[in-house]
mmCIF file of C-alpha atoms in Angstrom:
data_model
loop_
_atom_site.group_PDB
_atom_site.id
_atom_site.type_symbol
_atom_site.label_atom_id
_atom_site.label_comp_id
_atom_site.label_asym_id
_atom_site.label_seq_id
_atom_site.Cartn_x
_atom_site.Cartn_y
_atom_site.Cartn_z
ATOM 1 C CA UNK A 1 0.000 0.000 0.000
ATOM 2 C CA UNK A 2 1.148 3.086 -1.068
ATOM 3 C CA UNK A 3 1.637 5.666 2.183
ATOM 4 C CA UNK A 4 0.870 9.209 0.867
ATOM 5 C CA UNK A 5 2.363 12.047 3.570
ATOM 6 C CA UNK A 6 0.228 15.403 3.213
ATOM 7 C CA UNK A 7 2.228 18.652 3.440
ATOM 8 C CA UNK A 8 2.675 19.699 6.937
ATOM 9 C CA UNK A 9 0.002 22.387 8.315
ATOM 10 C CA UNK A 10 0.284 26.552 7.646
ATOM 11 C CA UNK A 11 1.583 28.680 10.145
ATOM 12 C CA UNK A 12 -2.409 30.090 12.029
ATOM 13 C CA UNK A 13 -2.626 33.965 10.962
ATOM 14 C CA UNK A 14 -1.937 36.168 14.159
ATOM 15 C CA UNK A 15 -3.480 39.264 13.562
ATOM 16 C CA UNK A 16 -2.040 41.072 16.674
ATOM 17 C CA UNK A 17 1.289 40.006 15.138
ATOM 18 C CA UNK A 18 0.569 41.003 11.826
ATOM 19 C CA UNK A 19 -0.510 44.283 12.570
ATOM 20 C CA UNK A 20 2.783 44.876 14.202
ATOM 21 C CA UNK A 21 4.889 42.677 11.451
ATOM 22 C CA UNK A 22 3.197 45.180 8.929
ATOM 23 C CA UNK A 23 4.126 48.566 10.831
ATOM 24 C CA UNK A 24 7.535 47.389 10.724
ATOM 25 C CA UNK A 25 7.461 46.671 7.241
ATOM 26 C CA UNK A 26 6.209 50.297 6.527
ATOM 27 C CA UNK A 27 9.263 51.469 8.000
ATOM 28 C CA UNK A 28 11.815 48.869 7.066
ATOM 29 C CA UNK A 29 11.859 47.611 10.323
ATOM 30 C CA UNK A 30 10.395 44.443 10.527
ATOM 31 C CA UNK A 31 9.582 40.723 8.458
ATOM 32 C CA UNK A 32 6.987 40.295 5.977
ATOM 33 C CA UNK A 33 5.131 36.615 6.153
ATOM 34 C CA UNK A 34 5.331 33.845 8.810
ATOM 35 C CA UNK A 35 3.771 31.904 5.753
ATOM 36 C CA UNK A 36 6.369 32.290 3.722
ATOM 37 C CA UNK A 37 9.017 31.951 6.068
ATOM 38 C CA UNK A 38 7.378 28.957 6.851
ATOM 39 C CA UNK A 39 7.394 27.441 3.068
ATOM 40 C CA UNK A 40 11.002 28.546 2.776
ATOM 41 C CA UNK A 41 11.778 26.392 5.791
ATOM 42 C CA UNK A 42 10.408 23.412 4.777
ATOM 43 C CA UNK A 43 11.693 23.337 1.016
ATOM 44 C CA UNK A 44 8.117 23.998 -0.449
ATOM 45 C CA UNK A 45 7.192 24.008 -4.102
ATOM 46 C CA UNK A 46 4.188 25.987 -5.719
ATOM 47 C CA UNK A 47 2.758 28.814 -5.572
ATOM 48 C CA UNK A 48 1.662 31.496 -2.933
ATOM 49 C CA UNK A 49 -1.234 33.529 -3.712
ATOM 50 C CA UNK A 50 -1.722 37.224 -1.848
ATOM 51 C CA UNK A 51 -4.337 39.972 -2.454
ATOM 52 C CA UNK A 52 -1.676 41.898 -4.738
ATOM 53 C CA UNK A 53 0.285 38.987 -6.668
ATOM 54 C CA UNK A 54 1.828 35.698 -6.446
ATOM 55 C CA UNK A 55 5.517 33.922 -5.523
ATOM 56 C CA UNK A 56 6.212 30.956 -7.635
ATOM 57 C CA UNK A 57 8.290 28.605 -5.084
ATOM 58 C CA UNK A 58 11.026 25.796 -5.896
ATOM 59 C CA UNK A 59 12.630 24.249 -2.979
ATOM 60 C CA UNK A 60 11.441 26.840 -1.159
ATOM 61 C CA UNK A 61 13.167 29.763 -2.951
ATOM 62 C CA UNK A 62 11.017 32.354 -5.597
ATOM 63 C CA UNK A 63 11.790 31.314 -9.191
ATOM 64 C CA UNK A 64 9.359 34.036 -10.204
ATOM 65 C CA UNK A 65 6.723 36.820 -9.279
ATOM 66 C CA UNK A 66 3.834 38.182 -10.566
ATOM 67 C CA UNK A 67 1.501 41.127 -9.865
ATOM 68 C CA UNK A 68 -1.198 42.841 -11.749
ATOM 69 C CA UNK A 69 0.730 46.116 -10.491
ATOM 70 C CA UNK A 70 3.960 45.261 -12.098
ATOM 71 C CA UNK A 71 4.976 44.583 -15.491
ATOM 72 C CA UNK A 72 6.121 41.368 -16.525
ATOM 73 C CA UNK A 73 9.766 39.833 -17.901
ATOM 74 C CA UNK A 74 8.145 40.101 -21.608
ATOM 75 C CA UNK A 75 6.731 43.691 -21.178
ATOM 76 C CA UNK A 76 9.945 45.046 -19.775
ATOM 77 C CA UNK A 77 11.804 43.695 -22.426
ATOM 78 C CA UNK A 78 9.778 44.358 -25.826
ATOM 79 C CA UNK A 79 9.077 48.302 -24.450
ATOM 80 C CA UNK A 80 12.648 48.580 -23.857
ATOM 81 C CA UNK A 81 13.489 47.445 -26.968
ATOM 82 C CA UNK A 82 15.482 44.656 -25.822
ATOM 83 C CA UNK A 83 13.728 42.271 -27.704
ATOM 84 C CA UNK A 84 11.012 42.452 -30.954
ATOM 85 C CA UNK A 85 7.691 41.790 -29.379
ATOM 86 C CA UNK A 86 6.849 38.933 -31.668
ATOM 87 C CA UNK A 87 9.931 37.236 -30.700
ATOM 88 C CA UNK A 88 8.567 37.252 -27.405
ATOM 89 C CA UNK A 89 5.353 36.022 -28.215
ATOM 90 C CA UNK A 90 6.435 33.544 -30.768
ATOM 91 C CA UNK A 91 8.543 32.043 -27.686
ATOM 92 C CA UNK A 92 6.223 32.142 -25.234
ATOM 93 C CA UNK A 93 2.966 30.398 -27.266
ATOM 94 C CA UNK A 94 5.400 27.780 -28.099
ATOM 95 C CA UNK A 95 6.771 26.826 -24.597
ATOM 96 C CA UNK A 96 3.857 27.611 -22.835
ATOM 97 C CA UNK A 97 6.110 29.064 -19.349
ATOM 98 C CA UNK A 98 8.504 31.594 -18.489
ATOM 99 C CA UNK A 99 10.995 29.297 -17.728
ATOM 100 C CA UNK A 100 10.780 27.705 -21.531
ATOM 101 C CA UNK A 101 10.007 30.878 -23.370
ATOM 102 C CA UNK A 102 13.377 31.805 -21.561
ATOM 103 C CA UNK A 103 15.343 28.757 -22.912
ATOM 104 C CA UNK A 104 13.992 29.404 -26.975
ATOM 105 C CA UNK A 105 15.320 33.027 -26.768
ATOM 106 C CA UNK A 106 18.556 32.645 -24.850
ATOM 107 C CA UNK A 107 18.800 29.284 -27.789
ATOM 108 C CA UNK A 108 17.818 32.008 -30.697
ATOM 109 C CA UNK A 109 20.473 34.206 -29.665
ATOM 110 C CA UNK A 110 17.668 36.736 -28.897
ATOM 111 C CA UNK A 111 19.074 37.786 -25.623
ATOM 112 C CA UNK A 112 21.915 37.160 -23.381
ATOM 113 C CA UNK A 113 22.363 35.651 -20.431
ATOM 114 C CA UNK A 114 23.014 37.900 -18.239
ATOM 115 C CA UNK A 115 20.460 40.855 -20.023
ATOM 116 C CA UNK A 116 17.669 38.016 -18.950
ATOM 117 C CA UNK A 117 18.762 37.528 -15.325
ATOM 118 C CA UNK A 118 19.066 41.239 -14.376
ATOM 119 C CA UNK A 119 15.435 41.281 -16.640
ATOM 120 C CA UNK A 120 13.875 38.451 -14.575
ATOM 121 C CA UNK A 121 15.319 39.978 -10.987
ATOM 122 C CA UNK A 122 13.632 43.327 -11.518
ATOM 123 C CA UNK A 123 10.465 42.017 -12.377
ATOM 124 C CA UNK A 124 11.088 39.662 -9.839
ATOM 125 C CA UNK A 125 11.067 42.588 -7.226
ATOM 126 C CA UNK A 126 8.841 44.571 -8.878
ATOM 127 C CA UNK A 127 6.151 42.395 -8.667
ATOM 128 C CA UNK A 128 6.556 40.686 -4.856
ATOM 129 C CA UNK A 129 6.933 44.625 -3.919
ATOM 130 C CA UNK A 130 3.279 44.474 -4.401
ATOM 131 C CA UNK A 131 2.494 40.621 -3.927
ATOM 132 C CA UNK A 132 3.818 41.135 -0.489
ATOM 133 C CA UNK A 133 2.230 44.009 0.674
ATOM 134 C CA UNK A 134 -0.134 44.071 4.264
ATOM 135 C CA UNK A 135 -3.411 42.913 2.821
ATOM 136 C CA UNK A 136 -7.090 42.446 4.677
ATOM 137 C CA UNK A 137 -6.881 38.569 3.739
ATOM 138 C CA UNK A 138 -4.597 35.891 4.449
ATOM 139 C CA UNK A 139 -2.368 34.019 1.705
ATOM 140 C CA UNK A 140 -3.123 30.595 0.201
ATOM 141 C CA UNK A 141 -0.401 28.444 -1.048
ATOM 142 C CA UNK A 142 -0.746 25.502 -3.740
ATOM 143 C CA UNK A 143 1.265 22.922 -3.626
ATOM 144 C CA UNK A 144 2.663 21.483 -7.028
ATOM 145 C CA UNK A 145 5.016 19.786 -8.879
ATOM 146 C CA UNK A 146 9.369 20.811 -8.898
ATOM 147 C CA UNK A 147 9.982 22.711 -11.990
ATOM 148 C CA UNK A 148 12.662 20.848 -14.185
ATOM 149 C CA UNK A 149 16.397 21.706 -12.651
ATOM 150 C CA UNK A 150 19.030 23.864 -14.455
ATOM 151 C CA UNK A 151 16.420 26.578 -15.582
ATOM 152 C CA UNK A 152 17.819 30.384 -17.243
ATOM 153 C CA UNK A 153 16.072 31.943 -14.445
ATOM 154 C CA UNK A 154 17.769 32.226 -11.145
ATOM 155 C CA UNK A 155 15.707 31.421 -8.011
ATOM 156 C CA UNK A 156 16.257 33.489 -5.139
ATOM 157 C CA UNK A 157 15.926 33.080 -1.559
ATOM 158 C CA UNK A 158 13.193 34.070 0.838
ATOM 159 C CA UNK A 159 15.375 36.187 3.077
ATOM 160 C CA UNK A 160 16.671 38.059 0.188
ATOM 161 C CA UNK A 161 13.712 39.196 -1.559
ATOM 162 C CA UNK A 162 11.665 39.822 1.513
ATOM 163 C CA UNK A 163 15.026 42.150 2.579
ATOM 164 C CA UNK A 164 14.420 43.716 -1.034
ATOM 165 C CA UNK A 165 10.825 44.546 -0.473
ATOM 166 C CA UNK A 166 11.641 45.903 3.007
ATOM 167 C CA UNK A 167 14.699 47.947 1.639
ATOM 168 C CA UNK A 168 12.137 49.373 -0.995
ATOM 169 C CA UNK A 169 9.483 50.001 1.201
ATOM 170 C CA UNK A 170 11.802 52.158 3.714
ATOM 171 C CA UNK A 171 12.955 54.408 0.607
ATOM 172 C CA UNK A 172 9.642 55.404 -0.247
ATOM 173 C CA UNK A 173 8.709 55.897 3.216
ATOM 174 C CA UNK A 174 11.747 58.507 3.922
ATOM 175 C CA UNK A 175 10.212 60.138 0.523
ATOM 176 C CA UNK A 176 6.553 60.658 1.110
ATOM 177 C CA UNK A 177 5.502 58.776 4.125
ATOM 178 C CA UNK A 178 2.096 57.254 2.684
ATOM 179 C CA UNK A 179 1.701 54.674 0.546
ATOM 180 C CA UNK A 180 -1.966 55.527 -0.373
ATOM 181 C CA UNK A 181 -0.139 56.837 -3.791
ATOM 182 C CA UNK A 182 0.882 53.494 -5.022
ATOM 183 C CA UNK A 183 -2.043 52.395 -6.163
ATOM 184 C CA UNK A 184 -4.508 55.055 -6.781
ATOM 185 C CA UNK A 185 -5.445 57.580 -9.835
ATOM 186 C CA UNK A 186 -2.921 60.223 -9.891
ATOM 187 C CA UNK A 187 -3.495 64.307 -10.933
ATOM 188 C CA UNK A 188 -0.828 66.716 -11.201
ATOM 189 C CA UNK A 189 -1.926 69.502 -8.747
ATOM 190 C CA UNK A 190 -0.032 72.132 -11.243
ATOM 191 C CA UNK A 191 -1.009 72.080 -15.130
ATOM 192 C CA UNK A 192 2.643 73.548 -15.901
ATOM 193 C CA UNK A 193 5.160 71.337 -14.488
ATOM 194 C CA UNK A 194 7.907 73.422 -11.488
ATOM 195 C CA UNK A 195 11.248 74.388 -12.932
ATOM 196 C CA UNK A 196 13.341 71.188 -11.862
ATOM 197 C CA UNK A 197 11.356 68.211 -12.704
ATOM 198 C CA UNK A 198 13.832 65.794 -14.302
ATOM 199 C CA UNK A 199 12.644 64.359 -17.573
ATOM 200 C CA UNK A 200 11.601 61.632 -15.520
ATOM 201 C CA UNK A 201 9.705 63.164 -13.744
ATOM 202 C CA UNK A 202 7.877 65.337 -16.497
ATOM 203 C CA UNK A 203 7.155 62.253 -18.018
ATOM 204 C CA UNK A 204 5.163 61.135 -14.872
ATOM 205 C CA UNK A 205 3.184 64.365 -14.752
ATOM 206 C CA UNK A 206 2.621 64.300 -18.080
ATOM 207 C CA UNK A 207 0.416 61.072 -17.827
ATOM 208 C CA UNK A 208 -1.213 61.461 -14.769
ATOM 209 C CA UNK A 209 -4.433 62.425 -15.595
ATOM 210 C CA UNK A 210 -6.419 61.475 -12.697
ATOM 211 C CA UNK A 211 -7.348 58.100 -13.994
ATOM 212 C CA UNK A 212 -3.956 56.427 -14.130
ATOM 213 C CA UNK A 213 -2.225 54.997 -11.373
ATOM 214 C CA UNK A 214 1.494 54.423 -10.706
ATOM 215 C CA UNK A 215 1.789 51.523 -12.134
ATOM 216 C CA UNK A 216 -0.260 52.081 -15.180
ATOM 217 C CA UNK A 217 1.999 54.949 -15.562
ATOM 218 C CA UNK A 218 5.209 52.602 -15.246
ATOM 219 C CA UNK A 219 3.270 50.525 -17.770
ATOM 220 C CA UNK A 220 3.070 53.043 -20.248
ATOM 221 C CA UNK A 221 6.299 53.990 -20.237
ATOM 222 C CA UNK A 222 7.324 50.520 -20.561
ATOM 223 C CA UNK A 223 9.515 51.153 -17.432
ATOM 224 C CA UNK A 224 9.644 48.967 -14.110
ATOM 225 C CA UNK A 225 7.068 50.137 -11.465
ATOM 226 C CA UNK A 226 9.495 51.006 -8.332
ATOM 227 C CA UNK A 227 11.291 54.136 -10.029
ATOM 228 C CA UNK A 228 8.110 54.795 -11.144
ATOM 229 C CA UNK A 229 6.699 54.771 -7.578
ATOM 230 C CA UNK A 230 10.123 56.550 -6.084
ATOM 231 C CA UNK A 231 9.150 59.630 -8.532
ATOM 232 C CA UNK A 232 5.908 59.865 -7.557
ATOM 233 C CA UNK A 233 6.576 59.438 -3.929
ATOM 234 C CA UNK A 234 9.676 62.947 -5.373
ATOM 235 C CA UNK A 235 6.850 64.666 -6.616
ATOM 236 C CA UNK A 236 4.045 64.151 -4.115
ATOM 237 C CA UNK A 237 6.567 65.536 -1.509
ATOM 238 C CA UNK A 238 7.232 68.429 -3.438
ATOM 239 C CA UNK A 239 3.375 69.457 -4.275
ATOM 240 C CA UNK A 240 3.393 68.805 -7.707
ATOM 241 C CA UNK A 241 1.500 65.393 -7.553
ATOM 242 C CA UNK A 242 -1.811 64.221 -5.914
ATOM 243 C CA UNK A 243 -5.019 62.686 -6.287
ATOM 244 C CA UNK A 244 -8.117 64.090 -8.117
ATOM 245 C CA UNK A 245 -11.033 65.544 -5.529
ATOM 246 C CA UNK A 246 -13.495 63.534 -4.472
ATOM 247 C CA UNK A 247 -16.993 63.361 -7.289
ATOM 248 C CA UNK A 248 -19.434 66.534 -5.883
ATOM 249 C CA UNK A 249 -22.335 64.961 -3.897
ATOM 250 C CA UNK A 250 -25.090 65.264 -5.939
ATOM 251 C CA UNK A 251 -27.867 67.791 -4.466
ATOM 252 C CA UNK A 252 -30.952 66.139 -2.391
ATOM 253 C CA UNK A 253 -34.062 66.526 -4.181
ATOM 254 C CA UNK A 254 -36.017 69.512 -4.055
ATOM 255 C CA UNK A 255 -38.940 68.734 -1.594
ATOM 256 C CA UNK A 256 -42.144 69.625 -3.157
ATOM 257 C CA UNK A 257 -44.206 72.828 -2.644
ATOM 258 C CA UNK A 258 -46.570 73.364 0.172
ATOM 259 C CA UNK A 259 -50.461 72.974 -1.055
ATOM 260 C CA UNK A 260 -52.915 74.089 0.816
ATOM 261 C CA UNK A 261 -55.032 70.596 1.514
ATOM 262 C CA UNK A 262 -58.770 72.944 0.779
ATOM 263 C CA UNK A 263 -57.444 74.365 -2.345
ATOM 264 C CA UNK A 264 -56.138 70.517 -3.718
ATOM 265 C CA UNK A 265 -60.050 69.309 -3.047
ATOM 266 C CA UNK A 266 -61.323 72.346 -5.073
ATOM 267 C CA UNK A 267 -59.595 71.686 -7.981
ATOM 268 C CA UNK A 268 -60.296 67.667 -8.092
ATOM 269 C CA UNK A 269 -63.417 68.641 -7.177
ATOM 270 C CA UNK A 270 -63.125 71.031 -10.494
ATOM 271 C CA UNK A 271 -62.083 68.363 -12.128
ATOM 272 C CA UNK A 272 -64.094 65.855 -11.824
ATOM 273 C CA UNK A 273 -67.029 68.737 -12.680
ATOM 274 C CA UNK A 274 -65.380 69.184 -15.795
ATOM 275 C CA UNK A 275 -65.028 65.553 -16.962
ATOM 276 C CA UNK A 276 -69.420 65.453 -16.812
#
C-alpha cells in the first residue's frame, strides 16, 4: 500500500502580530510573512497567492513573481526594446512558461544571459513589492510539482527578496511617508510642471491624468514600477502630484411645494365637474 504524507500544516494567521509585522514593514523595520518563512523552511514548491500577486516557489526559494501592479519579464523587455515583441510572443505560445520561453530566446540568440537575469530579478522585485504588501486577507499556497532543474532563471531566496521589499518600502517611506499613492489615480496639482522636474519626472506628470495609477503609468512607459513609484513618492513631496477631488455629492431633491389641503379638493373637485 502506497503511504501518501500530506504537506505539513500553515503557520495560524496572528493578527495582533501582523498588525505589528506590517508597521515594521512600513518602516523597514520588521519581516513580511510567517507563511512564507514557513514554506522557505520546509523546502516547499508551488505557488503562494496574496491579495496583490503571487511567488512561484522551488525548494522553497522564488523562481518568479507576478503582480497585476507590475509589469512582466516580456513587457519590460519588448518596451525597452530589448527584444522584438513577436519574438517574445512567438517564444512564449510555443513553450507555454517563463521558464521555456526563456530557454527558446537565450537558444535564438535573442538575448543574453546575463540581459535576462538582471530582466527576470527586476520584475522579480517589482512584482513581490506588491504581492507582499499588508493585505485584509490571508495568503493561500498551492502545492505542485518541482519545476525541471538547471532553468535560465535564477531562483532566489526568501530572506533576500523579503530584505528587497523591506529595503524598498523604507525608501519610499523617507520620501513621502504614505503609501496611499501606489495604487490610486494620480493628478498633477499644477497644469505647468515646477522648474526642476527631471525628464523623468515630467514624463510622470505628463500622464497622470487622474485616472492612471502608478503603475499604469510605469506601464506606459514601458519602465519597471518602483522608479516609477520613487518619482511619484519625489513629486508628491514636493506638491506637484496628488489625487483628483473627491466626485461633488449630488444635491438632495427639491422637496415639493406646500399645497394648501382645501385648495387641492377644489380643484379635483373642479375636475371631476369638468369631466361630466
Amino acid at each position: 500500500m502506497t503511504v501518501v504524507e500530506a504537506p505539513p500544516p500553515l503557520p495560524v494567521r496572528d493578527t495582533a502580530r501582523d498588525r505589528t509585522r506590517d508597521q515594521g514593514a512600513r518602516d523597514g523595520t520588521g519581516g513580511l510573512s510567517p507563511m512564507l518563512t514557513r514554506l522557505a523552511a520546509e523546502r516547499a514548491t508551488g505557488v503562494l497567492v496574496r491579495e496583490g500577486g503571487a511567488l512561484y516557489l522551488a525548494d522553497g526559494l522564488v523562481l518568479h513573481a507576478e503582480s497585476p501592479y507590475a509589469p512582466g519579464i516580456g513587457t519590460l523587455l519588448t518596451a525597452s526594446g530589448a527584444l522584438p515583441a513577436e519574438e517574445w510572443w512567438t517564444a512564449a505560445g510555443t513553450a507555454g512558461d517563463l521558464t521555456g520561453t526563456a530557454r527558446l530566446l537565450l537558444a535564438g540568440g535573442w538575448l543574453t544571459r546575463a540581459a535576462l537575469e538582471i530582466c527576470h530579478l527586476h520584475a522579480l522585485y517589482d512584482a513581490a513589492y506588491f504581492a507582499l504588501a499588508p493585505s485584509s486577507s490571508p495568503g493561500r499556497f498551492h502545492y505542485g510539482p518541482a519545476p525541471e532543474a538547471g532553468g535560465p532563471l535564477p531562483a532566489v531566496p526568501v530572506a533576500a527578496v523579503e530584505r528587497e521589499v523591506l529595503r524598498r518600502r523604507a525608501l519610499l517611506h523617507r520620501l513621502w511617508p504614505d503609501g496611499y499613492l501606489d495604487g490610486v489615480p494620480l493628478l498633477r496639482t499644477a497644469p505647468v510642471a515646477a522648474p526642476g522636474v527631471t525628464a523623468r519626472q515630467a514624463a510622470v506628470l505628463a500622464l497622470a491624468d487622474g485616472v492612471r495609477t502608478a503603475p499604469d503609468i510605469a506601464l506606459a512607459q514601458g519602465r519597471r514600477v518602483f522608479p516609477t513609484l520613487v518619482e511619484v513618492r519625489r513629486l508628491a513631496a514636493a506638491g506637484l502630484l496628488g489625487t483628483p477631488p473627491p466626485p461633488a455629492a449630488a444635491a438632495p431633491p427639491s422637496a415639493p411645494p406646500d399645497v394648501d389641503p382645501h385648495i387641492a379638493l377644489l380643484k379635483r373637485v373642479r375636475d371631476a365637474l369638468e369631466a361630466l
